[in-house]
């Protein structure tokens, strides 16, 4: 059984009121030759985790990329796989995602069963994660690939109930996903209500493109935010993320005002 280092450190950060940021790298869009330059920026930013994965990645592309990334950063590299073929022992951890917003058995449990031969003797830290896709205005790659429907973003009770059911099933993390490149990120209302109703760490991602949106997600209750597209499109965004946002005092201020 692999250790629980990554998960324990997430829990520790939450207790210390520290917010976490994962940089998502899609092996389909990222060129190996850019790793040195890109990680020069990542390593000087507030990023705490590297997620690697995509919806339509070629077999082996992930392994090659993870191997290269590991040479350039000390941050934990965690697989965020869109397919079983993206699982590689070269990473540190794996989000064992179950798409609980959808009703496609393949993405609820089928792919997991398929992956067991690969995972049986792995040293990867496997973290059971409830993955909740929320409608964000346009059809996303996750929706297309998994052939599932996202939950309507106004169906807040359904979103909360889905996350709660995931926690009761024993999932260790909850991921609210608007979809990569979403035109609208997950709303503050959704984030804060889900956060109030679950006791496991909350991940939020999809369509977060600036510091304001990042802080907003943190203030609403996200423990870890995932950003991919904004870094792919404009690396200068890393320049804005050199100092940790002072969220703890703002949260205190917010609750004081209530
Ligand atoms: C997608 O949540 C992640 O799975 C990140 O989305 O690429 O829009 O930042 P973006």
CSV table of C-alpha atoms and ligand atoms in Angstrom, one decimal:
chain,number,residue,atom,x,y,z
A,1,UNK,CA,0.0,0.0,0.0
A,2,UNK,CA,1.4,3.4,-1.0
A,3,UNK,CA,1.7,6.1,1.6
A,4,UNK,CA,-0.8,8.9,2.1
A,5,UNK,CA,1.7,11.8,2.0
A,6,UNK,CA,-0.1,13.9,-0.6
A,7,UNK,CA,-3.5,13.6,1.1
A,8,UNK,CA,-2.1,14.2,4.6
A,9,UNK,CA,-0.4,17.3,3.4
A,10,UNK,CA,-3.6,18.6,1.8
A,11,UNK,CA,-5.3,18.1,5.2
A,12,UNK,CA,-2.5,19.8,7.0
A,13,UNK,CA,-2.7,22.8,4.7
A,14,UNK,CA,-6.4,23.1,5.3
A,15,UNK,CA,-5.9,23.1,9.0
A,16,UNK,CA,-3.2,25.8,8.6
A,17,UNK,CA,-5.7,27.8,6.5
A,18,UNK,CA,-3.4,27.6,3.5
A,19,UNK,CA,-4.9,27.5,0.1
A,20,UNK,CA,-3.6,25.2,-2.7
A,21,UNK,CA,-3.1,25.7,-6.4
A,22,UNK,CA,-2.7,22.9,-9.0
A,23,UNK,CA,-1.3,23.7,-12.4
A,24,UNK,CA,-3.0,21.3,-14.9
A,25,UNK,CA,-0.9,20.1,-17.8
A,26,UNK,CA,-2.6,18.4,-20.7
A,27,UNK,CA,-0.1,16.1,-22.4
A,28,UNK,CA,-2.0,16.7,-25.7
A,29,UNK,CA,-1.3,20.4,-25.8
A,30,UNK,CA,2.0,20.6,-24.0
A,31,UNK,CA,5.4,20.2,-25.8
A,32,UNK,CA,8.1,18.4,-23.9
A,33,UNK,CA,10.6,20.9,-25.2
A,34,UNK,CA,8.8,23.6,-23.1
A,35,UNK,CA,9.1,21.9,-19.8
A,36,UNK,CA,12.3,23.7,-18.6
A,37,UNK,CA,11.0,27.1,-19.4
A,38,UNK,CA,7.5,26.5,-18.1
A,39,UNK,CA,8.7,25.0,-14.8
A,40,UNK,CA,11.0,27.9,-14.3
A,41,UNK,CA,7.8,29.9,-14.0
A,42,UNK,CA,5.8,27.3,-12.1
A,43,UNK,CA,8.6,26.9,-9.5
A,44,UNK,CA,8.6,30.7,-8.7
A,45,UNK,CA,4.8,30.8,-8.3
A,46,UNK,CA,2.4,29.8,-5.5
A,47,UNK,CA,1.6,26.5,-7.3
A,48,UNK,CA,1.6,23.6,-4.8
A,49,UNK,CA,0.7,20.7,-7.1
A,50,UNK,CA,1.0,19.6,-10.7
A,51,UNK,CA,-1.9,17.7,-12.2
A,52,UNK,CA,-1.3,15.9,-15.5
A,53,UNK,CA,-4.1,14.6,-17.7
A,54,UNK,CA,-6.5,15.3,-20.5
A,55,UNK,CA,-9.5,14.0,-22.3
A,56,UNK,CA,-7.9,12.7,-25.5
A,57,UNK,CA,-4.2,12.0,-24.8
A,58,UNK,CA,-2.2,9.5,-26.9
A,59,UNK,CA,-0.9,6.4,-25.1
A,60,UNK,CA,2.6,6.9,-23.6
A,61,UNK,CA,2.5,10.7,-24.0
A,62,UNK,CA,1.7,11.1,-20.3
A,63,UNK,CA,4.5,8.8,-19.1
A,64,UNK,CA,7.1,10.6,-21.2
A,65,UNK,CA,5.8,14.0,-20.0
A,66,UNK,CA,5.6,13.1,-16.3
A,67,UNK,CA,9.2,11.7,-16.4
A,68,UNK,CA,10.4,15.0,-17.8
A,69,UNK,CA,8.4,17.1,-15.4
A,70,UNK,CA,9.7,15.2,-12.4
A,71,UNK,CA,13.2,16.3,-13.3
A,72,UNK,CA,12.2,20.0,-13.2
A,73,UNK,CA,10.1,20.3,-10.0
A,74,UNK,CA,9.8,19.1,-6.4
A,75,UNK,CA,6.0,19.7,-6.4
A,76,UNK,CA,3.9,16.5,-6.2
A,77,UNK,CA,2.8,15.3,-9.7
A,78,UNK,CA,-0.6,13.9,-9.6
A,79,UNK,CA,-2.4,12.1,-12.5
A,80,UNK,CA,-5.8,13.4,-13.4
A,81,UNK,CA,-6.5,10.9,-16.1
A,82,UNK,CA,-9.1,10.9,-18.8
A,83,UNK,CA,-8.3,7.3,-19.7
A,84,UNK,CA,-6.7,4.2,-18.2
A,85,UNK,CA,-3.8,4.6,-20.7
A,86,UNK,CA,-2.7,7.8,-18.9
A,87,UNK,CA,-1.8,6.0,-15.7
A,88,UNK,CA,1.9,5.8,-15.1
A,89,UNK,CA,4.0,4.9,-12.1
A,90,UNK,CA,6.3,7.8,-12.9
A,91,UNK,CA,3.9,10.2,-11.1
A,92,UNK,CA,3.5,10.5,-7.3
A,93,UNK,CA,-0.3,10.2,-7.0
A,94,UNK,CA,-3.5,9.5,-8.9
A,95,UNK,CA,-6.9,11.1,-8.5
A,96,UNK,CA,-9.1,8.0,-8.8
A,97,UNK,CA,-12.0,9.9,-10.2
A,98,UNK,CA,-15.5,8.7,-10.3
A,99,UNK,CA,-17.8,10.9,-12.4
A,100,UNK,CA,-20.6,11.0,-9.9
A,101,UNK,CA,-22.6,13.8,-11.7
A,102,UNK,CA,-23.0,11.4,-14.7
A,103,UNK,CA,-24.8,8.2,-15.2
A,104,UNK,CA,-22.3,6.4,-17.4
A,105,UNK,CA,-21.3,3.2,-15.6
A,106,UNK,CA,-17.9,3.2,-17.4
A,107,UNK,CA,-16.9,6.5,-15.7
A,108,UNK,CA,-18.5,5.6,-12.4
A,109,UNK,CA,-16.8,2.2,-11.9
A,110,UNK,CA,-15.9,0.5,-15.2
A,111,UNK,CA,-12.6,2.3,-16.0
A,112,UNK,CA,-11.6,1.7,-12.4
A,113,UNK,CA,-12.0,-2.0,-12.8
A,114,UNK,CA,-10.0,-1.9,-16.0
A,115,UNK,CA,-7.2,-0.1,-14.3
A,116,UNK,CA,-6.6,-2.5,-11.5
A,117,UNK,CA,-4.0,-4.7,-13.3
A,118,UNK,CA,-2.0,-1.5,-13.7
A,119,UNK,CA,-2.5,-0.4,-10.1
A,120,UNK,CA,-2.1,-3.6,-8.2
A,121,UNK,CA,1.6,-3.2,-7.4
A,122,UNK,CA,1.8,0.6,-7.8
A,123,UNK,CA,3.6,3.0,-5.5
A,124,UNK,CA,1.2,5.8,-6.7
A,125,UNK,CA,-0.8,7.3,-3.9
A,126,UNK,CA,-4.3,6.6,-5.0
A,127,UNK,CA,-6.9,9.2,-3.8
A,128,UNK,CA,-10.5,8.4,-4.3
A,129,UNK,CA,-12.2,11.5,-5.8
A,130,UNK,CA,-15.8,12.4,-6.5
A,131,UNK,CA,-15.8,14.3,-9.8
A,132,UNK,CA,-18.8,16.5,-10.3
A,133,UNK,CA,-19.3,18.2,-13.7
A,134,UNK,CA,-21.3,21.3,-13.6
A,135,UNK,CA,-22.9,22.9,-16.7
A,136,UNK,CA,-21.0,26.1,-17.7
A,137,UNK,CA,-22.6,27.4,-20.8
A,138,UNK,CA,-20.9,25.3,-23.5
A,139,UNK,CA,-20.3,21.6,-24.1
A,140,UNK,CA,-17.0,20.6,-22.6
A,141,UNK,CA,-14.5,17.8,-23.5
A,142,UNK,CA,-15.5,15.8,-20.4
A,143,UNK,CA,-19.1,15.8,-21.4
A,144,UNK,CA,-18.2,14.7,-25.0
A,145,UNK,CA,-15.7,12.0,-24.0
A,146,UNK,CA,-17.8,10.5,-21.1
A,147,UNK,CA,-21.1,11.0,-22.8
A,148,UNK,CA,-22.7,12.3,-19.6
A,149,UNK,CA,-24.7,15.3,-18.9
A,150,UNK,CA,-23.3,17.9,-16.4
A,151,UNK,CA,-25.6,19.0,-13.6
A,152,UNK,CA,-27.4,22.2,-14.3
A,153,UNK,CA,-25.6,25.0,-12.4
A,154,UNK,CA,-28.9,26.3,-11.0
A,155,UNK,CA,-29.7,22.8,-9.5
A,156,UNK,CA,-27.7,23.6,-6.5
A,157,UNK,CA,-29.4,21.2,-4.1
A,158,UNK,CA,-28.7,18.4,-6.6
A,159,UNK,CA,-25.0,19.4,-6.7
A,160,UNK,CA,-24.8,19.5,-2.9
A,161,UNK,CA,-26.6,16.1,-2.6
A,162,UNK,CA,-24.2,14.6,-5.2
A,163,UNK,CA,-21.2,15.8,-3.3
A,164,UNK,CA,-22.6,14.6,0.0
A,165,UNK,CA,-23.4,11.2,-1.5
A,166,UNK,CA,-19.8,10.9,-2.7
A,167,UNK,CA,-18.5,11.7,0.7
A,168,UNK,CA,-20.8,9.1,2.3
A,169,UNK,CA,-19.5,6.6,-0.2
A,170,UNK,CA,-16.1,7.2,1.2
A,171,UNK,CA,-14.5,9.5,-1.3
A,172,UNK,CA,-11.6,11.5,0.0
A,173,UNK,CA,-11.7,14.5,-2.2
A,174,UNK,CA,-14.5,16.3,-4.0
A,175,UNK,CA,-13.8,18.0,-7.3
A,176,UNK,CA,-16.3,20.6,-8.7
A,177,UNK,CA,-15.5,20.9,-12.4
A,178,UNK,CA,-16.8,23.5,-14.9
A,179,UNK,CA,-14.7,21.9,-17.7
A,180,UNK,CA,-11.5,22.9,-19.2
A,181,UNK,CA,-11.8,26.3,-20.9
A,182,UNK,CA,-15.2,26.8,-19.5
A,183,UNK,CA,-16.7,30.3,-20.2
A,184,UNK,CA,-18.0,30.5,-16.6
A,185,UNK,CA,-16.3,29.0,-13.6
A,186,UNK,CA,-18.2,27.2,-10.9
A,187,UNK,CA,-20.2,29.9,-9.0
A,188,UNK,CA,-19.4,31.1,-5.5
A,189,UNK,CA,-22.8,30.0,-4.3
A,190,UNK,CA,-22.2,26.4,-5.4
A,191,UNK,CA,-18.7,26.3,-3.9
A,192,UNK,CA,-19.8,27.7,-0.6
A,193,UNK,CA,-22.9,25.5,-0.2
A,194,UNK,CA,-20.9,22.4,-1.1
A,195,UNK,CA,-18.2,23.4,1.3
A,196,UNK,CA,-20.7,23.8,4.1
A,197,UNK,CA,-22.1,20.4,3.5
A,198,UNK,CA,-19.0,18.2,3.2
A,199,UNK,CA,-16.0,17.5,5.4
A,200,UNK,CA,-13.5,16.4,2.8
A,201,UNK,CA,-11.2,18.7,0.9
A,202,UNK,CA,-12.8,20.6,-2.0
A,203,UNK,CA,-11.2,21.0,-5.4
A,204,UNK,CA,-12.6,23.5,-7.9
A,205,UNK,CA,-11.5,23.9,-11.5
A,206,UNK,CA,-12.5,25.0,-15.0
A,207,UNK,CA,-12.6,28.4,-16.5
A,208,UNK,CA,-10.6,30.2,-13.8
A,209,UNK,CA,-8.5,32.8,-15.8
A,210,UNK,CA,-7.5,35.5,-13.4
A,211,UNK,CA,-6.4,36.3,-9.9
A,212,UNK,CA,-9.8,37.7,-9.0
A,213,UNK,CA,-11.6,34.5,-10.0
A,214,UNK,CA,-8.9,32.4,-8.1
A,215,UNK,CA,-9.4,34.5,-4.9
A,216,UNK,CA,-13.1,34.3,-5.3
A,217,UNK,CA,-13.0,30.5,-5.4
A,218,UNK,CA,-10.8,30.4,-2.3
A,219,UNK,CA,-13.0,32.8,-0.5
A,220,UNK,CA,-16.1,30.8,-1.3
A,221,UNK,CA,-14.5,27.7,0.2
A,222,UNK,CA,-12.3,25.9,-2.4
A,223,UNK,CA,-9.3,24.3,-0.7
A,224,UNK,CA,-7.5,23.6,-4.0
A,225,UNK,CA,-8.0,25.3,-7.3
A,226,UNK,CA,-7.0,23.8,-10.6
A,227,UNK,CA,-5.9,26.1,-13.5
A,228,UNK,CA,-4.8,24.8,-16.9
A,229,UNK,CA,-5.9,26.9,-19.9
A,230,UNK,CA,-5.0,30.3,-18.4
A,231,UNK,CA,-1.4,29.2,-18.0
A,232,UNK,CA,-1.3,27.5,-21.5
A,233,UNK,CA,-2.6,30.7,-23.1
A,234,UNK,CA,-0.6,33.2,-21.2
A,235,UNK,CA,2.4,32.3,-19.1
A,236,UNK,CA,2.7,35.9,-17.7
A,237,UNK,CA,-0.2,34.9,-15.4
A,238,UNK,CA,2.4,33.2,-13.3
A,239,UNK,CA,3.9,36.6,-12.6
A,240,UNK,CA,0.7,37.6,-10.9
A,241,UNK,CA,0.8,34.5,-8.7
A,242,UNK,CA,4.1,34.9,-6.8
A,243,UNK,CA,2.6,35.8,-3.5
A,244,UNK,CA,0.1,33.7,-1.6
A,245,UNK,CA,-3.3,35.4,-1.6
A,246,UNK,CA,-4.3,36.6,1.8
A,247,UNK,CA,-7.5,34.6,1.9
A,248,UNK,CA,-7.5,33.7,5.6
A,249,UNK,CA,-8.1,37.3,6.8
A,250,UNK,CA,-10.6,38.0,4.1
A,251,UNK,CA,-12.6,34.9,5.1
A,252,UNK,CA,-12.6,36.1,8.7
A,253,UNK,CA,-13.7,39.5,7.6
A,254,UNK,CA,-16.5,38.0,5.5
A,255,UNK,CA,-17.8,35.9,8.4
A,256,UNK,CA,-17.5,38.8,10.8
A,257,UNK,CA,-19.8,40.9,8.5
A,258,UNK,CA,-22.5,38.2,8.5
B,1,LIG,C1,-10.1,21.2,-16.2
B,1,LIG,O1,-10.5,22.0,-14.0
B,1,LIG,C2,-9.5,21.9,-15.0
B,1,LIG,O2,-10.3,19.8,-15.9
B,1,LIG,C3,-8.9,23.2,-15.4
B,1,LIG,O3,-9.7,24.0,-16.3
B,1,LIG,O4,-8.2,24.5,-18.2
B,1,LIG,O5,-10.2,25.9,-17.7
B,1,LIG,O6,-8.2,26.0,-16.2
B,1,LIG,P1,-9.0,25.2,-17.1
